[in-house]
Coordinates of C-alpha atoms and ligand atoms in Angstrom, one line a residue:
M1 CA -80.2 210.3 24.6
N2 CA -80.2 210.4 20.7
A3 CA -78.8 206.9 20.7
R4 CA -80.2 205.8 17.5
S5 CA -80.2 202.3 16.3
P6 CA -78.0 201.9 13.1
K7 CA -81.2 201.3 11.1
D8 CA -82.8 204.7 11.8
A9 CA -79.7 206.7 11.8
P10 CA -79.3 209.4 9.1
K11 CA -76.5 209.0 6.6
N12 CA -74.0 211.2 8.5
A13 CA -75.2 210.6 12.1
T14 CA -72.6 211.3 14.5
R15 CA -72.5 210.7 18.2
R16 CA -70.6 211.6 21.2
G17 CA -67.3 210.1 22.5
V18 CA -63.9 210.8 23.8
V19 CA -61.0 211.3 21.6
G20 CA -58.5 211.0 24.3
A21 CA -56.5 208.2 22.8
L22 CA -56.2 210.4 19.6
G23 CA -54.4 213.0 21.6
A24 CA -52.5 210.7 23.6
S25 CA -50.3 210.0 20.6
L26 CA -50.7 213.2 18.8
L27 CA -48.7 214.9 21.4
A28 CA -46.4 212.3 22.5
G29 CA -43.9 213.6 20.0
S30 CA -43.9 217.1 21.4
A31 CA -43.9 216.1 25.1
T32 CA -40.2 217.0 25.4
K33 CA -40.4 220.4 23.8
A34 CA -39.5 223.4 25.9
M35 CA -42.5 224.5 28.1
A36 CA -43.6 228.2 27.8
Q37 CA -43.5 230.0 31.2
P38 CA -47.0 230.2 32.5
S39 CA -48.3 233.8 33.0
M40 CA -50.6 235.2 35.7
G41 CA -48.5 233.6 38.4
F42 CA -50.1 230.2 38.0
A43 CA -47.8 227.3 39.2
P44 CA -47.4 224.9 36.3
P45 CA -48.6 221.4 36.8
P46 CA -46.0 218.8 37.7
S47 CA -44.3 217.5 34.5
G48 CA -45.0 214.1 33.1
L49 CA -48.7 214.2 33.3
G50 CA -49.2 213.5 29.5
G51 CA -48.2 210.5 27.6
R52 CA -51.1 208.3 28.1
P53 CA -50.5 204.7 26.8
F54 CA -51.0 204.0 23.3
P55 CA -54.3 202.0 23.1
N56 CA -53.3 199.6 20.2
L57 CA -56.0 197.2 19.4
L58 CA -56.7 195.6 22.6
R59 CA -57.9 192.1 21.6
P60 CA -55.1 189.6 21.9
L61 CA -55.5 187.7 25.1
A62 CA -55.9 184.0 25.2
N63 CA -59.5 183.0 26.0
G64 CA -59.7 181.9 29.6
P65 CA -61.9 179.1 30.7
R66 CA -64.6 181.5 31.7
K67 CA -65.7 184.9 30.4
F68 CA -65.7 187.9 32.6
G69 CA -69.2 188.7 33.8
Y70 CA -70.8 192.2 33.7
A71 CA -73.9 193.4 35.4
V72 CA -75.3 196.4 33.6
V73 CA -76.9 199.0 35.9
G74 CA -79.6 201.3 34.2
L75 CA -81.5 200.0 31.2
G76 CA -81.7 203.3 29.2
K77 CA -80.9 204.2 25.6
Y78 CA -77.1 203.9 25.7
A79 CA -77.4 200.6 27.6
I80 CA -80.0 199.1 25.4
N81 CA -78.9 200.3 22.0
Q82 CA -75.1 200.2 22.2
I83 CA -73.8 198.3 25.2
L84 CA -76.0 195.2 25.5
P85 CA -75.7 194.3 21.7
A86 CA -72.0 194.8 21.9
F87 CA -71.5 191.7 24.2
A88 CA -72.1 189.5 21.2
E89 CA -68.8 190.6 19.8
C90 CA -66.9 190.3 23.0
Q91 CA -64.0 187.8 23.3
H92 CA -63.5 188.1 27.1
A93 CA -66.6 189.6 28.4
R94 CA -70.3 188.5 28.8
L95 CA -73.4 189.9 30.1
T96 CA -74.5 188.1 33.3
A97 CA -76.9 190.4 35.2
L98 CA -79.1 193.4 34.8
V99 CA -80.1 196.1 37.4
S100 CA -83.1 198.3 36.8
G101 CA -85.8 200.3 38.4
D102 CA -88.3 198.8 36.0
A103 CA -88.8 195.1 36.8
T104 CA -90.9 194.4 33.6
K105 CA -88.3 195.9 31.3
A106 CA -85.5 194.0 33.1
R107 CA -87.4 190.8 32.6
R108 CA -88.1 191.5 28.9
I109 CA -84.6 192.5 28.2
G110 CA -83.3 189.6 30.4
K111 CA -85.2 187.2 28.2
Q112 CA -83.6 188.6 25.0
Y113 CA -80.2 188.1 26.4
G114 CA -80.7 184.7 28.1
I115 CA -80.3 186.3 31.7
S116 CA -82.0 184.3 34.4
E117 CA -84.5 185.9 36.7
S118 CA -82.1 185.2 39.6
N119 CA -79.7 187.6 37.9
L120 CA -82.2 190.5 37.7
Y121 CA -81.8 193.2 40.4
S122 CA -83.6 196.4 41.4
Y123 CA -81.7 199.3 42.8
S124 CA -82.7 198.5 46.2
D125 CA -81.6 195.0 46.3
F126 CA -78.4 195.7 44.2
D127 CA -76.1 195.0 47.1
K128 CA -77.1 191.3 46.9
I129 CA -74.9 191.3 43.8
A130 CA -72.1 190.6 46.2
Q131 CA -73.3 187.0 46.6
N132 CA -73.5 186.5 42.8
P133 CA -70.3 184.8 41.4
D134 CA -71.5 185.3 37.8
V135 CA -70.8 189.0 38.3
D136 CA -67.2 190.2 38.1
A137 CA -67.9 193.8 37.2
V138 CA -70.7 196.3 37.4
Y139 CA -71.1 198.6 34.4
I140 CA -72.9 201.9 35.6
I141 CA -75.0 203.5 32.9
L142 CA -77.2 205.8 35.0
P143 CA -77.8 209.6 35.1
N144 CA -74.4 211.2 36.0
A145 CA -75.2 212.1 39.6
L146 CA -76.0 208.5 40.5
H147 CA -72.6 207.0 39.3
A148 CA -70.7 207.7 42.5
D149 CA -73.1 205.9 44.9
F150 CA -73.5 202.9 42.7
A151 CA -69.8 202.7 42.1
V152 CA -69.1 202.7 45.9
R153 CA -71.8 200.1 46.5
A154 CA -70.4 198.0 43.7
F155 CA -66.9 198.1 45.2
R156 CA -68.4 197.3 48.6
A157 CA -69.9 194.3 46.9
G158 CA -66.4 193.2 45.8
K159 CA -66.9 194.0 42.1
H160 CA -64.8 195.8 39.5
V161 CA -66.5 198.9 38.1
M162 CA -66.9 200.3 34.7
C163 CA -68.6 203.7 34.8
E164 CA -70.0 205.9 32.1
K165 CA -68.9 209.4 31.5
P166 CA -68.8 211.9 33.1
M167 CA -67.4 209.9 36.0
A168 CA -69.5 211.9 38.5
T169 CA -70.8 215.5 39.0
S170 CA -68.2 216.6 41.6
V171 CA -64.5 216.0 42.1
E172 CA -65.3 214.9 45.6
D173 CA -67.5 212.2 44.4
C174 CA -64.8 211.1 41.8
Q175 CA -62.4 210.9 44.8
R176 CA -64.9 208.8 46.8
M177 CA -65.1 206.4 43.9
I178 CA -61.4 206.2 43.6
D179 CA -60.9 205.5 47.3
A180 CA -63.7 202.8 47.3
G181 CA -61.9 201.0 44.5
K182 CA -58.6 201.2 46.3
R183 CA -60.2 199.9 49.5
A184 CA -61.8 197.1 47.7
N185 CA -58.6 196.4 45.6
K186 CA -60.8 196.4 42.4
E187 CA -60.4 198.2 39.1
L188 CA -62.3 201.4 38.2
M189 CA -62.5 202.2 34.4
I190 CA -64.4 205.1 32.8
G191 CA -66.4 204.4 29.6
Y192 CA -64.4 206.5 27.2
R193 CA -65.2 204.3 24.2
C194 CA -63.3 206.3 21.6
H195 CA -60.1 204.9 23.1
F196 CA -61.1 201.8 21.3
D197 CA -62.2 203.3 17.9
P198 CA -60.0 202.1 15.0
I199 CA -60.2 205.5 13.3
T200 CA -59.1 207.2 16.4
N201 CA -56.2 204.7 16.5
K202 CA -55.4 205.6 12.9
A203 CA -55.4 209.3 13.8
I204 CA -53.0 208.4 16.7
S205 CA -50.6 206.7 14.5
L206 CA -50.6 209.5 12.0
A207 CA -50.0 212.0 14.6
R208 CA -47.2 209.9 16.2
S209 CA -45.4 209.8 12.9
G210 CA -45.1 213.6 13.3
A211 CA -47.4 214.1 10.3
I212 CA -48.6 217.5 11.4
G213 CA -45.5 218.7 13.2
K214 CA -46.0 220.3 16.6
P215 CA -49.7 220.7 17.5
Q216 CA -50.5 224.3 18.5
I217 CA -54.2 224.9 18.2
I218 CA -57.2 222.5 18.8
T219 CA -60.8 223.3 18.0
T220 CA -63.5 220.9 19.0
D221 CA -67.2 221.1 18.7
N222 CA -69.6 218.6 20.2
N223 CA -73.3 219.3 19.7
D224 CA -76.4 217.2 19.7
L225 CA -79.5 218.6 18.3
G226 CA -81.4 215.4 18.8
A227 CA -80.9 215.4 22.5
D228 CA -83.8 214.6 24.9
T229 CA -84.2 218.2 25.8
T230 CA -87.9 218.9 25.6
D231 CA -89.0 218.7 29.2
P232 CA -86.9 219.6 32.2
T233 CA -89.4 218.0 34.6
T234 CA -89.1 214.6 33.1
H235 CA -85.6 214.5 31.6
W236 CA -82.6 214.0 33.9
R237 CA -80.2 215.7 31.5
L238 CA -82.1 219.0 32.1
T239 CA -82.2 218.5 35.9
R240 CA -79.0 219.8 37.5
A241 CA -79.3 217.5 40.5
L242 CA -79.1 214.5 38.2
S243 CA -76.9 215.8 35.4
G244 CA -74.5 218.1 37.2
G245 CA -74.8 220.5 34.2
G246 CA -76.0 220.7 30.5
S247 CA -74.3 220.2 27.2
L248 CA -70.8 220.4 28.8
M249 CA -71.3 217.5 31.0
D250 CA -73.0 215.5 28.3
L251 CA -71.1 216.4 25.1
G252 CA -68.4 218.9 25.8
I253 CA -66.6 216.4 28.0
Y254 CA -65.3 214.7 24.9
G255 CA -63.7 217.9 23.7
V256 CA -62.2 218.4 27.1
N257 CA -60.7 215.0 27.4
G258 CA -59.7 214.8 23.7
S259 CA -58.0 218.2 23.8
R260 CA -55.9 217.2 26.8
Y261 CA -54.7 214.1 25.1
M262 CA -53.9 216.0 21.9
M263 CA -51.8 218.4 23.7
N264 CA -50.2 215.6 25.7
D265 CA -50.5 218.0 28.6
D266 CA -53.0 219.5 31.1
P267 CA -54.3 223.0 30.9
I268 CA -53.0 225.6 33.2
E269 CA -55.6 228.2 32.5
V270 CA -59.3 227.9 31.7
R271 CA -61.7 230.5 30.3
A272 CA -65.3 230.1 29.4
M273 CA -68.6 231.7 28.3
I274 CA -72.2 230.5 28.6
A275 CA -74.7 231.9 26.0
P276 CA -78.0 233.2 27.5
N277 CA -80.6 230.5 27.4
S278 CA -83.2 231.2 24.8
S279 CA -85.6 228.6 26.1
P280 CA -87.2 228.0 29.6
V281 CA -86.2 224.3 28.9
F282 CA -82.7 225.3 30.0
S283 CA -83.7 226.8 33.3
Q284 CA -81.4 224.5 35.4
V285 CA -78.5 223.7 33.0
E286 CA -76.7 225.4 30.1
D287 CA -77.3 224.9 26.5
I288 CA -74.5 226.6 24.5
I289 CA -71.1 226.9 26.2
T290 CA -67.6 227.7 24.8
W291 CA -64.3 227.3 26.6
Q292 CA -60.6 227.8 26.2
F293 CA -57.6 226.0 27.6
R294 CA -54.1 227.3 27.7
Y295 CA -51.3 224.8 28.1
R296 CA -47.8 224.9 29.4
S297 CA -46.6 224.2 25.9
G298 CA -48.2 227.4 24.7
G299 CA -50.8 225.6 22.8
I300 CA -54.5 226.6 23.0
A301 CA -57.7 224.6 22.8
H302 CA -61.1 226.1 22.0
G303 CA -64.2 224.0 22.5
S304 CA -68.0 224.2 22.2
S305 CA -71.0 222.2 23.0
S306 CA -74.7 222.6 22.7
F307 CA -78.0 220.9 22.7
T308 CA -79.5 223.2 20.0
T309 CA -77.1 223.4 17.2
Y310 CA -76.7 220.9 14.4
S311 CA -75.2 217.6 15.6
T312 CA -71.5 217.6 15.2
T313 CA -68.5 215.9 16.7
R314 CA -65.3 217.4 15.4
F315 CA -61.8 218.0 16.2
C316 CA -59.2 220.0 14.3
L317 CA -55.6 219.8 15.3
Q318 CA -53.3 222.3 13.6
G319 CA -49.6 221.9 13.7
D320 CA -46.7 223.6 12.1
K321 CA -46.6 221.1 9.2
G322 CA -50.2 220.1 8.6
T323 CA -53.7 219.7 9.9
L324 CA -55.5 216.7 11.2
L325 CA -59.3 216.8 11.0
M326 CA -61.6 214.3 12.5
D327 CA -65.2 214.8 11.4
P328 CA -67.1 212.9 12.5
A329 CA -64.8 212.3 15.3
T330 CA -66.9 210.4 18.0
S331 CA -69.6 208.7 16.0
Y332 CA -70.8 205.3 17.1
W333 CA -70.5 203.7 13.8
S334 CA -68.2 205.5 11.5
N335 CA -65.5 208.1 12.1
R336 CA -63.3 209.9 9.5
V337 CA -59.8 211.4 9.8
S338 CA -58.2 213.5 7.2
L339 CA -54.5 214.6 7.0
C340 CA -54.2 217.9 5.2
K341 CA -50.6 218.7 4.2
S342 CA -49.0 220.6 1.4
G343 CA -52.1 220.8 -0.7
D344 CA -52.8 217.1 -0.4
I345 CA -55.8 215.5 1.6
E346 CA -55.7 211.9 2.7
T347 CA -58.8 210.4 4.4
W348 CA -59.4 207.2 6.3
S349 CA -62.9 206.1 7.5
T350 CA -64.7 203.0 8.6
P351 CA -67.8 201.8 6.7
M352 CA -71.1 203.3 7.9
F353 CA -73.2 201.5 10.5
T354 CA -71.3 198.3 10.6
I355 CA -70.3 196.7 13.8
D356 CA -67.3 194.7 13.1
A357 CA -65.2 192.5 15.3
L358 CA -63.2 195.6 16.5
N359 CA -66.1 197.9 17.3
Q360 CA -65.4 200.3 20.0
F361 CA -68.1 199.1 22.4
S362 CA -66.9 195.5 22.4
A363 CA -63.3 196.4 22.7
Q364 CA -64.0 198.7 25.6
L365 CA -65.9 195.9 27.4
D366 CA -63.1 193.5 26.7
H367 CA -60.4 195.9 27.9
L368 CA -61.3 195.6 31.6
P369 CA -60.9 191.9 31.8
I370 CA -57.8 192.0 29.7
S371 CA -56.2 194.5 31.9
I372 CA -57.1 192.6 35.0
A373 CA -55.8 189.4 33.6
K374 CA -52.5 191.1 32.8
G375 CA -52.2 193.0 35.9
T376 CA -52.0 196.4 34.0
R377 CA -53.9 199.6 34.6
V378 CA -57.0 200.3 32.4
L379 CA -56.6 203.1 29.8
A380 CA -59.2 205.3 31.3
T381 CA -58.6 205.2 34.9
G382 CA -60.7 207.0 37.7
E383 CA -58.0 209.5 38.0
E384 CA -58.3 210.4 34.3
G385 CA -62.1 210.7 34.8
M386 CA -61.6 212.9 37.8
Q387 CA -59.2 215.2 35.9
D388 CA -61.9 215.8 33.3
V389 CA -64.5 216.5 36.0
R390 CA -62.1 218.9 37.6
L391 CA -61.7 220.8 34.2
L392 CA -65.5 220.8 33.7
Q393 CA -65.9 222.4 37.1
S394 CA -63.3 225.0 36.2
I395 CA -65.0 225.7 32.9
Y396 CA -68.2 226.5 34.8
K397 CA -66.4 228.6 37.4
A398 CA -64.7 230.6 34.6
A399 CA -68.1 231.0 32.9
H400 CA -69.8 232.2 36.0
T401 CA -67.2 234.5 37.3
G402 CA -66.1 235.8 33.9
R403 CA -62.5 235.2 35.0
A404 CA -59.6 233.0 34.0
V405 CA -59.3 230.0 36.4
A406 CA -56.0 228.4 37.3
T407 CA -56.3 224.7 37.3
D408 CA -55.7 222.9 40.6
W409 CA -53.1 220.3 40.6
S410 CA -52.5 220.0 44.3
D411 CA -53.8 216.4 44.6
W412 CA -52.9 215.1 41.2
R413 CA -49.8 213.4 42.2
K414 CA -51.5 211.8 45.2
T415 CA -54.1 210.1 43.0
I416 CA -52.1 208.4 40.4
Ligands
LIG1 P1 -81.2 207.3 29.6 O1 -82.0 208.4 30.2 O2 -81.7 206.8 28.3 O3 -81.1 206.1 30.6 C1 -80.8 206.2 31.9 C2 -81.4 205.1 32.8 O4 -81.1 205.2 34.1 C3 -82.9 205.1 32.8 O5 -83.4 204.4 31.7 C4 -83.2 204.3 34.1 O6 -83.0 202.9 33.8 C5 -82.0 204.6 35.0 N1 -82.3 205.6 36.0 C6 -82.2 205.3 37.4 N2 -82.6 206.5 38.0 C7 -83.1 207.3 37.1 C8 -83.6 208.7 37.3 N3 -83.7 209.2 38.5 N4 -84.0 209.3 36.1 C9 -83.7 208.8 34.9 N5 -83.2 207.5 34.7 C10 -82.9 206.8 35.9 O7 -79.7 207.9 29.6 P2 -78.6 207.4 28.7 O8 -78.5 205.9 28.5 O9 -78.6 208.2 27.5 O10 -77.3 207.9 29.6 C11 -76.9 207.2 30.8 C12 -75.4 207.4 31.0 O11 -74.7 207.0 29.9 C13 -75.1 208.8 31.2 O12 -74.1 209.0 32.3 C14 -74.6 209.4 30.0 O13 -73.6 210.5 30.0 C15 -73.8 208.1 29.5 N6 -73.8 208.0 28.0 C16 -72.6 207.7 27.4 C17 -72.4 207.6 26.0 C18 -71.2 207.3 25.4 O14 -71.1 207.4 24.2 N7 -70.1 206.9 26.2 C19 -73.7 207.8 25.2 C20 -74.9 208.1 25.9 C21 -75.0 208.1 27.2 P3 -84.1 201.8 34.3 O15 -85.4 202.2 33.7 O16 -83.6 200.5 33.9 O17 -84.0 202.0 35.8

């Protein structure tokens, strides 16, 4: 959806992403601060949930004798425009198989990338991938509701799994995926590409230096006017059974994930509101939605997402000593971070529309084999993806009931 090629992208085109890594470090410095007592009788989540690992630039692993092979499942816009071309820049990963419901398209794309016909699969013969030694991992880039079943099938086939966001459309499906990975003893990683974006990493190091003091308010807006939102009968993003929801599932998830990381904490209370839909196109899923999180630390996040307001990906983190603004925050090709403090503004950005050796897509693809080789956990685990899905569900519940929702932490400890 709206995954433009660099050539046709407008000058300040922005795109979706997760700024989780940014928040990881932004709040690391404040993790030991005294926690405010939660109100409304909600039990606080167990401590120590924050502090996700600093992503660094995850490149330096000696090249092994053989690159790690991915099968990409679902040849849609994101796969074709972003992921497949990014293999060219990978140091540790290569594309070895394609899985598609469209055999002609798979053959055409297979030829472009030098994939032999024997490594092209349909959804029905996907399970035969178990016998293919060229495939180490399966990268699922399908409509959201199909992620869980394909992840479970991939684990059954003995493969590692990279899965696009949102991880699934229910917490139960997320758990199913995590359990299947554990049974297979294979890694599960969620495709939160901004963990690997150099500007996000710059923002992380700025925040880790205490540049804005204690973060207290986050505002984040993630909107995409160019979304494929014209016909609910043909587009899965508008069909609840395939998407699980509207702009929140597709775009708002980045604000949800990023704000958790920025606060280095998980929310204890969720509130939300959905604007009445102005068009029958949104008969099954929401268009405009806003939400608020309250954290143990006393910090507050406010987020919005929509399919019908001007394309924006923005984070603003306000502390007691300054403000950090990322705008665009989650673009494919260029992001920008500004530190505003004592009347001064310093800005860092990457050149527009260049894919250099450290592009976020290739770094994400390389991260899975690097983690497997080192025996370390991936940055964006299934548990992290599930926590976001849990919060997305809480936002919907808050919006539909008009009440604050306490977050459920009962099984968090069990899963990590
Ligand atoms: P598209 O609609 O462009 O592609 C989805 C592909 O899934 C289709 O082309 C088709 O591939 C396959 N598919 C299988 N079953 C169905 C079905 N019932 N209906 C529609 N398609 C089906 O979507 P995107 O590529 O934009 O999104 C795919 C996933 O990637 C989503 O989970 C989305 O959230 C995520 N995404 C992540 C982004 C990021 O920045 N991390 C950006 C964009 C998307 P085929 O014809 O080969 O069978």
